[in-house]
Tab-separated table of C-alpha atoms in Angstrom:
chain	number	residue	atom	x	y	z
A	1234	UNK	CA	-6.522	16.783	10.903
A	1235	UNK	CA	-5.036	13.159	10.346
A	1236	UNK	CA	-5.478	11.417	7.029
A	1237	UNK	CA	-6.437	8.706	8.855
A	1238	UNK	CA	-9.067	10.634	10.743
A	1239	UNK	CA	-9.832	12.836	7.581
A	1240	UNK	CA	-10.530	9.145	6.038
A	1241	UNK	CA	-12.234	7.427	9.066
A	1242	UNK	CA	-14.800	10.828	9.631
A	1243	UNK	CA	-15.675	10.490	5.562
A	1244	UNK	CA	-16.502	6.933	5.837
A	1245	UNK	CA	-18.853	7.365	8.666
A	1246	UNK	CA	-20.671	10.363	7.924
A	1247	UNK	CA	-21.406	9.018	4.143
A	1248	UNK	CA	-22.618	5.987	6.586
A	1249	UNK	CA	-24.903	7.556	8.953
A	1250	UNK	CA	-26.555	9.854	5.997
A	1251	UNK	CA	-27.792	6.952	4.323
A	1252	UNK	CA	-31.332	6.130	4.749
A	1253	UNK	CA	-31.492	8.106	8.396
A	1254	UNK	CA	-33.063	6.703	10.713
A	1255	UNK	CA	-33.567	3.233	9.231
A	1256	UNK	CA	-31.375	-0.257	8.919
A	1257	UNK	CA	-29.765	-0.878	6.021
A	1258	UNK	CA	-27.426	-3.229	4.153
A	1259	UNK	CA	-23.577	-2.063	3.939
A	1260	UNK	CA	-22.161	-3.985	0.040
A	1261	UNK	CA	-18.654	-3.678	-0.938
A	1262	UNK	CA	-16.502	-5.058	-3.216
A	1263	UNK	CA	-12.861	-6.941	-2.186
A	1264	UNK	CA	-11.372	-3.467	-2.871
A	1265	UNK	CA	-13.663	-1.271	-0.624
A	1266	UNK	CA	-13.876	-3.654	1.836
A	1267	UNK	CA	-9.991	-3.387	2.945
A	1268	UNK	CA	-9.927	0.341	2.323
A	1269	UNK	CA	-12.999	0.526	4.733
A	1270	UNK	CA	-11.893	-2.090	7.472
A	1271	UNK	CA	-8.626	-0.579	7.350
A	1272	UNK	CA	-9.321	3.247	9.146
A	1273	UNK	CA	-12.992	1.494	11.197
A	1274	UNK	CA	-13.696	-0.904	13.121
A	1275	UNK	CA	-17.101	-3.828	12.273
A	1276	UNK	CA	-18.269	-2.192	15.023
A	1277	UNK	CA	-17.994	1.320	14.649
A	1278	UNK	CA	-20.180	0.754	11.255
A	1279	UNK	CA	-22.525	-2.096	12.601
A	1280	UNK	CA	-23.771	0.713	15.274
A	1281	UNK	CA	-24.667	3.078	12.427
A	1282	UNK	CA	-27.967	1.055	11.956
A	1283	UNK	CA	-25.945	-1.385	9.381
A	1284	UNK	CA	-27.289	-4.829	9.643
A	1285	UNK	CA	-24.511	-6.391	7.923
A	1286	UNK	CA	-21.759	-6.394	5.711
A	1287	UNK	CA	-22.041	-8.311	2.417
A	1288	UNK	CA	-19.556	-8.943	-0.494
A	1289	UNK	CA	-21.332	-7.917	-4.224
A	1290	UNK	CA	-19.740	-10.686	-5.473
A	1291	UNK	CA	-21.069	-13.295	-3.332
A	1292	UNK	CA	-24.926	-14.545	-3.188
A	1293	UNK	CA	-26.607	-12.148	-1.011
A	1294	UNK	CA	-30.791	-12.907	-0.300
A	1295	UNK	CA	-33.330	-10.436	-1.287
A	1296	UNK	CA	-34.317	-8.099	1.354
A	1297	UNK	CA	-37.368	-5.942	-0.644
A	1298	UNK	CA	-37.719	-3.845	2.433
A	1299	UNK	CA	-33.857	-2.936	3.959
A	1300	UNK	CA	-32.170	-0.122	2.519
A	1301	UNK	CA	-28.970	-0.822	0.522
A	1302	UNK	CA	-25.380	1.074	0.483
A	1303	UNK	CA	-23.176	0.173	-2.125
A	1304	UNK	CA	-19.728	1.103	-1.291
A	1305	UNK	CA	-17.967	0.151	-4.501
A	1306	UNK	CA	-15.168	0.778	-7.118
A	1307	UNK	CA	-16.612	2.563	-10.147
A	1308	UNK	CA	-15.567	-0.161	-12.298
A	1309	UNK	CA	-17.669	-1.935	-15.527
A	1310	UNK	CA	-18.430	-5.556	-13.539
A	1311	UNK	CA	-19.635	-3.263	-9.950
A	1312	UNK	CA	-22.271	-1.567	-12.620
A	1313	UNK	CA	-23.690	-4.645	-14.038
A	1314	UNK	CA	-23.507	-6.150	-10.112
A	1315	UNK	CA	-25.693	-3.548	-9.420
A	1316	UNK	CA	-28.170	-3.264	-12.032
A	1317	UNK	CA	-28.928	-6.693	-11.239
A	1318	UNK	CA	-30.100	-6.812	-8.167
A	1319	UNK	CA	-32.838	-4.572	-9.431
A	1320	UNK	CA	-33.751	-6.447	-12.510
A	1321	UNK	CA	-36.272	-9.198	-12.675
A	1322	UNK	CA	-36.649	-9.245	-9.222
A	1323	UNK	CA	-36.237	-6.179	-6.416
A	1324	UNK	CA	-32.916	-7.222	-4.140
A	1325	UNK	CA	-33.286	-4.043	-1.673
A	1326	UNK	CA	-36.294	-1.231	-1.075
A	1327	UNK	CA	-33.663	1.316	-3.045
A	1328	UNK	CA	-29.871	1.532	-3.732
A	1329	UNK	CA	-28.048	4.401	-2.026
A	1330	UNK	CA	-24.279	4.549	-4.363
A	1331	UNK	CA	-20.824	5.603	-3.128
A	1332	UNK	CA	-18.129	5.098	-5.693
A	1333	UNK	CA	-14.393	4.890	-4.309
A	1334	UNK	CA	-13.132	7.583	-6.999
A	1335	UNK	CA	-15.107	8.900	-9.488
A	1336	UNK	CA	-17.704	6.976	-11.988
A	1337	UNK	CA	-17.059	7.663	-15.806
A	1338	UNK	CA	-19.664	9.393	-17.525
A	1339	UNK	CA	-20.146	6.140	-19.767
A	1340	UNK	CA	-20.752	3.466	-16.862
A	1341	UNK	CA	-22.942	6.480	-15.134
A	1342	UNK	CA	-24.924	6.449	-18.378
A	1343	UNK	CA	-25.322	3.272	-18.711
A	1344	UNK	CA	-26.555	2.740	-14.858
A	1345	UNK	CA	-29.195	5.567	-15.128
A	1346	UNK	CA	-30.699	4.264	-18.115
A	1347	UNK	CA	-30.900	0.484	-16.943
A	1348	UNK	CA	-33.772	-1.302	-14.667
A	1349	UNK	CA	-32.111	0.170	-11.112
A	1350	UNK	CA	-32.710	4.015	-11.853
A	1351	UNK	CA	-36.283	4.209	-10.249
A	1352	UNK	CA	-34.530	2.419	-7.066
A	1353	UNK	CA	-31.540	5.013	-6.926
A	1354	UNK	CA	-31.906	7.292	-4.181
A	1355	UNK	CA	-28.227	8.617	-4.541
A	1356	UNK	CA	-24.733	8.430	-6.537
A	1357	UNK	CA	-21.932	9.934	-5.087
A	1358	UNK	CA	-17.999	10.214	-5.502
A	1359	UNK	CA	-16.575	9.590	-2.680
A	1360	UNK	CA	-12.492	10.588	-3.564
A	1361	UNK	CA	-11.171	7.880	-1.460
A	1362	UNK	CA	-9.733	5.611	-2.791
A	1363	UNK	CA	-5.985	5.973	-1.713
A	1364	UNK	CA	-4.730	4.137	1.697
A	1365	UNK	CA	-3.833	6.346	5.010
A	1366	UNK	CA	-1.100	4.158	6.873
A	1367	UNK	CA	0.338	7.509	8.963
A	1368	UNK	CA	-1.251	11.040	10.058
A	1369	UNK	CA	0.651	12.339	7.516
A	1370	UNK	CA	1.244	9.257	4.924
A	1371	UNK	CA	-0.342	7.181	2.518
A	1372	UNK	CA	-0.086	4.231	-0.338
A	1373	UNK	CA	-1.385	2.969	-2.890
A	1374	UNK	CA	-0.166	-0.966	-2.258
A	1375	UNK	CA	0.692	-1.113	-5.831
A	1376	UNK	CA	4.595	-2.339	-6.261
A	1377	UNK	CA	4.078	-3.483	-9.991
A	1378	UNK	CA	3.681	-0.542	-10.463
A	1379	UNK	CA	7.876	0.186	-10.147
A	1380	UNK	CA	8.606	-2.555	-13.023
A	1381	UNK	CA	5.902	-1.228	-15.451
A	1382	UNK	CA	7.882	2.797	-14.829
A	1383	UNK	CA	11.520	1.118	-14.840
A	1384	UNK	CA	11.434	-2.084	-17.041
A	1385	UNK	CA	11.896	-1.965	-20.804
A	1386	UNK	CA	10.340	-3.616	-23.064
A	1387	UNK	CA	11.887	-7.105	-23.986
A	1388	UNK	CA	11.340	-6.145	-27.797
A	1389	UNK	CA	10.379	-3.109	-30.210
A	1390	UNK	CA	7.513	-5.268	-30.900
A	1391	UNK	CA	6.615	-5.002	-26.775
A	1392	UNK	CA	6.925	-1.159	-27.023
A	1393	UNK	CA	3.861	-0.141	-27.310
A	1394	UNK	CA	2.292	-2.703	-25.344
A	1395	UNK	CA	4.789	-1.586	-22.575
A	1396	UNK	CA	3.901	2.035	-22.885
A	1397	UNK	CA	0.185	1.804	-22.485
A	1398	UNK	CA	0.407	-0.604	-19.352
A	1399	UNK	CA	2.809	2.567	-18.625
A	1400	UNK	CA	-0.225	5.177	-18.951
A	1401	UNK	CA	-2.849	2.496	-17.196
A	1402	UNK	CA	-0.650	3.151	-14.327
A	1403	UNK	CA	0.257	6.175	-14.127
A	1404	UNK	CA	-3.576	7.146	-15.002
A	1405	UNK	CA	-4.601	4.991	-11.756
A	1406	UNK	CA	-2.131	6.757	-9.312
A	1407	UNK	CA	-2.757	10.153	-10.808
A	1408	UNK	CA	-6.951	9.650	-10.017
A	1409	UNK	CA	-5.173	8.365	-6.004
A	1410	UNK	CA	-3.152	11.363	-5.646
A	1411	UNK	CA	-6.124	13.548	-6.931
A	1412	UNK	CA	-8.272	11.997	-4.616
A	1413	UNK	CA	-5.805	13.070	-1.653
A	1414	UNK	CA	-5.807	16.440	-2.446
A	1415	UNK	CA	-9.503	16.476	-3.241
A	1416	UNK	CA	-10.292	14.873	1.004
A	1417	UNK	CA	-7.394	17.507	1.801
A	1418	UNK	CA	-8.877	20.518	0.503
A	1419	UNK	CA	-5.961	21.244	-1.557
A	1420	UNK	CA	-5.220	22.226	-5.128
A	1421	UNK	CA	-1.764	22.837	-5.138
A	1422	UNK	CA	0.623	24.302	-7.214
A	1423	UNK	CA	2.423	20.928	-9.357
A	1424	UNK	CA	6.515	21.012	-9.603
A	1425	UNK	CA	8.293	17.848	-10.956
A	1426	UNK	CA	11.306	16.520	-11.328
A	1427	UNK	CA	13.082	16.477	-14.844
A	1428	UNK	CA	16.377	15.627	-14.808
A	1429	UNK	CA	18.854	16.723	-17.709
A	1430	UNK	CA	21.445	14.355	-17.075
A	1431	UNK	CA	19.811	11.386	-18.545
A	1432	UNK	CA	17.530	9.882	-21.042
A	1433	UNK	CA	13.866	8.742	-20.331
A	1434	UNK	CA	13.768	5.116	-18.555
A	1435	UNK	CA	11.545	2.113	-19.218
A	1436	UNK	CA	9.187	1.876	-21.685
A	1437	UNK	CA	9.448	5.892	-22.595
A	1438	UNK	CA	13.298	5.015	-23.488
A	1439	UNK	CA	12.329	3.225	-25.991
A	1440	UNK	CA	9.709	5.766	-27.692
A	1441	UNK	CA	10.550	7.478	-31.105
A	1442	UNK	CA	9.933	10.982	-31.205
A	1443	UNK	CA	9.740	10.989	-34.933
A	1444	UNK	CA	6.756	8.610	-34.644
A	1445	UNK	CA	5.290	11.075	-31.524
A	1446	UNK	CA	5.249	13.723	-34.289
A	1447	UNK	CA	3.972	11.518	-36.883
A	1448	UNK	CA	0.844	10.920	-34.626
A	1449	UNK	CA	0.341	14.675	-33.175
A	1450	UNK	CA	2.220	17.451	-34.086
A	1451	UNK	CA	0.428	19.887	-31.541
A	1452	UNK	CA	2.112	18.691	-27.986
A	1453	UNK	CA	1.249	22.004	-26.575
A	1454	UNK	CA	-2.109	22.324	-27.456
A	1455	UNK	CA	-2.917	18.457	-27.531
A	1456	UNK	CA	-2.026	18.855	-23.307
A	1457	UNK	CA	-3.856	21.887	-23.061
A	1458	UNK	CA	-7.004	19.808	-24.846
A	1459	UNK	CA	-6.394	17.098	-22.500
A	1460	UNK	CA	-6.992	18.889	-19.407
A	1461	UNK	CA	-9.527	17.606	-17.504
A	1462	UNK	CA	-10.957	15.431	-19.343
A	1463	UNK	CA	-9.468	12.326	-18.313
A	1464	UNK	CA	-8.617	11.240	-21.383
A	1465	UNK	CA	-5.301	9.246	-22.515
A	1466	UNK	CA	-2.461	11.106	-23.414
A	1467	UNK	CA	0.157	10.426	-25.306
A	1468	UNK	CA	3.529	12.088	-24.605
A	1469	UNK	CA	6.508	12.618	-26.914
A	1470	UNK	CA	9.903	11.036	-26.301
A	1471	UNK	CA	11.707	13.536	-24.478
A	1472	UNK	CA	8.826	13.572	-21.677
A	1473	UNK	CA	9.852	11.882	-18.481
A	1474	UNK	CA	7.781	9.937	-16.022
A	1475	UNK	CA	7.272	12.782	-13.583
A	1476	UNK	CA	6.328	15.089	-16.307
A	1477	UNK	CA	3.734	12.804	-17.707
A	1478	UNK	CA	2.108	11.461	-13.963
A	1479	UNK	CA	2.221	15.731	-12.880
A	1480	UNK	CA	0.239	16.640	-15.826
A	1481	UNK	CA	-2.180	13.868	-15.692
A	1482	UNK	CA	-2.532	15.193	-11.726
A	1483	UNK	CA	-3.336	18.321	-13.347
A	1484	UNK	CA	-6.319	16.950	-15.525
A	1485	UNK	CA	-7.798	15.226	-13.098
A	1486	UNK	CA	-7.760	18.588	-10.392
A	1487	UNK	CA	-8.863	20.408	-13.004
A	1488	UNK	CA	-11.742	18.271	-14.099
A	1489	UNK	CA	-12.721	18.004	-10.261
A	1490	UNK	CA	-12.620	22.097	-10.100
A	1491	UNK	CA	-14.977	22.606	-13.102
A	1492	UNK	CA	-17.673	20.556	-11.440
A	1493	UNK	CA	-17.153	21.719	-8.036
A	1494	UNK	CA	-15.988	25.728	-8.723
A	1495	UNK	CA	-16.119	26.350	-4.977
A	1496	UNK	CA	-13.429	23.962	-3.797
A	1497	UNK	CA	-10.972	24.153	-2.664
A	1498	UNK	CA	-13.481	25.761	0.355
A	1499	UNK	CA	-11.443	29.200	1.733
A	1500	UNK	CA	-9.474	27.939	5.137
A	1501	UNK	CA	-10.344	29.050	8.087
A	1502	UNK	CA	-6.113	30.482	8.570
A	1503	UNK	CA	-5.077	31.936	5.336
A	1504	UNK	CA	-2.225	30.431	3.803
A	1505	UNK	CA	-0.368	30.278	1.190
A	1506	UNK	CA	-1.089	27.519	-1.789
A	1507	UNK	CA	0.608	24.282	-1.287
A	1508	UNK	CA	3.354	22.790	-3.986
A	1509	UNK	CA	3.718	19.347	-4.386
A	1510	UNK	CA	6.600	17.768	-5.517
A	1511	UNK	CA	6.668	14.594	-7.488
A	1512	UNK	CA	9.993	12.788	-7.862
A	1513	UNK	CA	11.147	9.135	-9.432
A	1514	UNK	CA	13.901	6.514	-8.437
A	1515	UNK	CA	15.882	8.075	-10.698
A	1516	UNK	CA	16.247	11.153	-8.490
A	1517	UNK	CA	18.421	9.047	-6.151
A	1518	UNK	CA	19.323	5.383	-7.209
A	1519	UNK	CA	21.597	4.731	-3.338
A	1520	UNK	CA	18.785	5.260	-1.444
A	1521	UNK	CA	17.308	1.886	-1.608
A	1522	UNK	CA	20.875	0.140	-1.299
A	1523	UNK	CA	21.390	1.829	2.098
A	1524	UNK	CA	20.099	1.244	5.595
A	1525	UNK	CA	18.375	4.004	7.175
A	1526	UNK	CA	18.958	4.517	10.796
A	1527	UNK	CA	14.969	5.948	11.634
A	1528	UNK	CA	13.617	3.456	14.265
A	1529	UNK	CA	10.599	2.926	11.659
A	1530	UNK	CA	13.120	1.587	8.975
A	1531	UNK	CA	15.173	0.356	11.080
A	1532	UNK	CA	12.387	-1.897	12.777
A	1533	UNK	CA	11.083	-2.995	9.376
A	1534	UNK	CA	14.695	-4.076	8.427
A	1535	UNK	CA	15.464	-5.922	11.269
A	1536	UNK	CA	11.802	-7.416	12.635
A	1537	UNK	CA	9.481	-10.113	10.935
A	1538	UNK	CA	6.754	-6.643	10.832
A	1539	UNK	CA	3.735	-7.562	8.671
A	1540	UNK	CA	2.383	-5.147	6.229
A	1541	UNK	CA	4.292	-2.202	8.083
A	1542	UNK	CA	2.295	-2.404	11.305
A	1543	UNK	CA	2.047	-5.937	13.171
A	1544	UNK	CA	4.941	-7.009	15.261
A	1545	UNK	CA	4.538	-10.723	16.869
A	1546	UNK	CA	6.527	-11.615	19.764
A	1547	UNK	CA	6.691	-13.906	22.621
A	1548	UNK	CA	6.841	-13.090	26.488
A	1549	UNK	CA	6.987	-15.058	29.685
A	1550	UNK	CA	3.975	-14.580	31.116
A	1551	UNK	CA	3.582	-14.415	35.409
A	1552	UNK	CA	2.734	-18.488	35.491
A	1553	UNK	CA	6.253	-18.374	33.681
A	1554	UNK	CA	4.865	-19.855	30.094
A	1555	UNK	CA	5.993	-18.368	26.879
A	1556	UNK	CA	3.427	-16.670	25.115
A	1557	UNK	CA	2.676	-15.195	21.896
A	1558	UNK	CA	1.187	-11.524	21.618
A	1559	UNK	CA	0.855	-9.401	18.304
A	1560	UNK	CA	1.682	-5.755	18.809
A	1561	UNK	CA	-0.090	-3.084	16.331
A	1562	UNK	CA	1.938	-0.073	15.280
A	1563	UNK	CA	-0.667	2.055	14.448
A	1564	UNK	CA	-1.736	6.135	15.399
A	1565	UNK	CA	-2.632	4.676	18.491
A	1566	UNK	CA	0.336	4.063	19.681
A	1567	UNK	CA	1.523	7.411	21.179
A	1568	UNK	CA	5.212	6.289	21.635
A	1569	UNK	CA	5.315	4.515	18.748
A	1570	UNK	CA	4.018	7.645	17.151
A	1571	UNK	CA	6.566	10.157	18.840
A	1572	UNK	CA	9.551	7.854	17.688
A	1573	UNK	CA	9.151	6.028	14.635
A	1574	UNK	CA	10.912	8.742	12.790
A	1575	UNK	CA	13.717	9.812	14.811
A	1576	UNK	CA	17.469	8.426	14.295
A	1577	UNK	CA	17.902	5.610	16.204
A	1578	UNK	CA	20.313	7.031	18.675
A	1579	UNK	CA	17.661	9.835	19.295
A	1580	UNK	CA	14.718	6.578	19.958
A	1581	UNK	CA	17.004	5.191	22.623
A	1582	UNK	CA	17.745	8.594	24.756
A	1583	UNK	CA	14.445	9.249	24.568
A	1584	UNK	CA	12.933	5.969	25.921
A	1585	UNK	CA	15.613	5.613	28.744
A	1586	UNK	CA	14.647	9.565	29.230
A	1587	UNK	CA	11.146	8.396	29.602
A	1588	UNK	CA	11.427	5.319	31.702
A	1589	UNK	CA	13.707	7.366	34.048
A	1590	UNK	CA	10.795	9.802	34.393
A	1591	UNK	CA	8.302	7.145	34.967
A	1592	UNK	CA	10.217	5.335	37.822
A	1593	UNK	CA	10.914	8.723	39.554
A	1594	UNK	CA	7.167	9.845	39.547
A	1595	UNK	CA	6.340	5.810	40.534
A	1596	UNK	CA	8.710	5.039	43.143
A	1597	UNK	CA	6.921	1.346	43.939
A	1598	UNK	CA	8.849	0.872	40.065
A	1599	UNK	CA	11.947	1.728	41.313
A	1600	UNK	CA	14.041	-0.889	42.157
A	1601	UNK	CA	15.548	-0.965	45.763
């Protein structure tokens, strides 16, 4: 299936088991709210018995007798958001949670034990929160990210702050490729890149191993501890970025596999179990100094395309007016779909090849 289906299909059925059969209130935060509107359309959730879509940050007015889905990040200032609207006085008939990735044990603690736990009716992980752009692709929008891998620290007194802005990161887009596995039904075998030609970069460049062994002297077992259970880990100097981001995969795989022993469910083909590779820059430091000839990157390079996907144009319409349209790239777009990664030579023989077949099965095309 597509990720973007895979994605769309989760969103909806989490929707329409919600309160069946009655209306409800849809809540999201900024976050949730581009990740939903992103695979389906207002409308596609507003026919699922969903009254409306309202931001937790904003004022929203009581309504004692709808039903409410939160569709949040499992973050500290969501958990308070919530708790409040069921203290003092009752915002919604009951609560109904879906969490974006999955809720720490503290902040689900602390929302159990708080005013709102009579009104919860569930609390779920969803494992979503990662963005499907292609069938077979997705982001996580986060380009900082690059400069907090590749940037040294200014000073040896900005070391350490460096290197734990390093782990934030690389802890965030560890729980986002987890999650894709998780909606995947994968749990693959983990192979990454560590190169012997050349030192750590960025802020692990700068990391003493002396003072790594000075803090733990079990590495080994300190990772095998660590599995799991999400905790931060510190790495000694000779660890590279891949290294560290694959074994933090690991933990969080692993932690999802002791709760759920089942998964991942048997497939319905046997197979074999998938590897996934996880690479840096580093690997290949031309790449982003060269054009690529795809029509995709090639398009990007050379058109004003927002965010990967809208193309604006103008065209003379038949009263002979110029006029301004916005195309969508998207999974939608069949041709766009069967070319966007070919070579550029192989995009133009096949649309000629295409618009010859067209005129020959429409003759009235044809010119004369």
């Amino acid at each position: 299936m597509s990720l973007i289906e895979l994605v769309k299909t989760k969103f909806l059925d989490e929707i329409r088991a919600t309160a069946p059969g009655q209306w409800k209130v849809l809540v999201v935060d900024e976050h949730s709210k581009r990740l939903l509107t992103a695979n389906v359309k207002d409308n596609d959730i507003l026919s699922e018995r969903v009254t409306m879509i309202d931001l937790i940050t904003t004022y929203r007015p009581p309504e004692p007798n709808m039903q409410a889905m939160y569709l949040v990040m499992p973050t500290t200032q969501n958990i308070d958001r919530i708790i409040k609207d069921f203290t003092d006085k009752q915002n919604y008939a009951s609560a109904w949670l879906y969490f974006t990735d999955r809720i720490t044990e503290r902040l689900l603690n602390r929302l159990v034990q708080s005013p709102a736990n009579p009104y919860l009716q569930k609390v779920s992980d969803m494992y979503i929160n990662f963005w499907a752009i292609e069938s077979q692709v997705f982001s996580l929008y986060s380009p900082s990210h690059f400069f907090t891998m590749f940037s040294p620290p200014r000073s040896p007194s900005a070391q350490r702050a460096a290197r734990d802005r390093l782990d934030e990161d690389l802890r965030f887009a560890a729980r986002c490729i987890a999650n894709v596995c998780i909606k995947m039904n994968e749990n693959p075998v983990i192979r990454y890149y560590l190169p012997s030609h050349h030192p750590a970069v960025g802020p692990l460049s700068t990391f003493h191993r002396k003072q790594a062994e000075r803090e733990d002297s079990g590495r080994a077992d300190r990772w095998r501890d660590a599995l799991g259970v999400g905790s931060k880990v510190d790495h000694s100097g000779d660890d590279h970025l891949c290294k560290i981001l694959a074994v933090m995969v690991q933990e969080e795989l692993d932690m999802y596999k002791r709760v759920n022993p089942d998964w991942p469910e048997p497939a319905q083909i046997p197979r074999p179990q998938s590897v996934m590779l996880i690479t840096d820059r580093t690997m290949d430091m031309i790449a982003p100094f060269v054009h690529e000839f795809t029509y995709q990157a090639m398009a990007n390079d050379l058109l004003p395309i927002i965010n990967g996907n809208k193309f604006q144009y103008e065209f003379q319409g038949a009263n002979g007016l110029k006029q301004k349209a916005v195309a969508t790239l998207s999974e939608n777009d069949s041709l766009w779909v069967e070319t966007r990664h070919l070579h550029i030579k192989e995009t133009i023989d096949k649309i000629i090849a295409s618009l010859t077949e067209f005129n020959e099965a429409n003759g009235v095309f044809s010119k004369t």
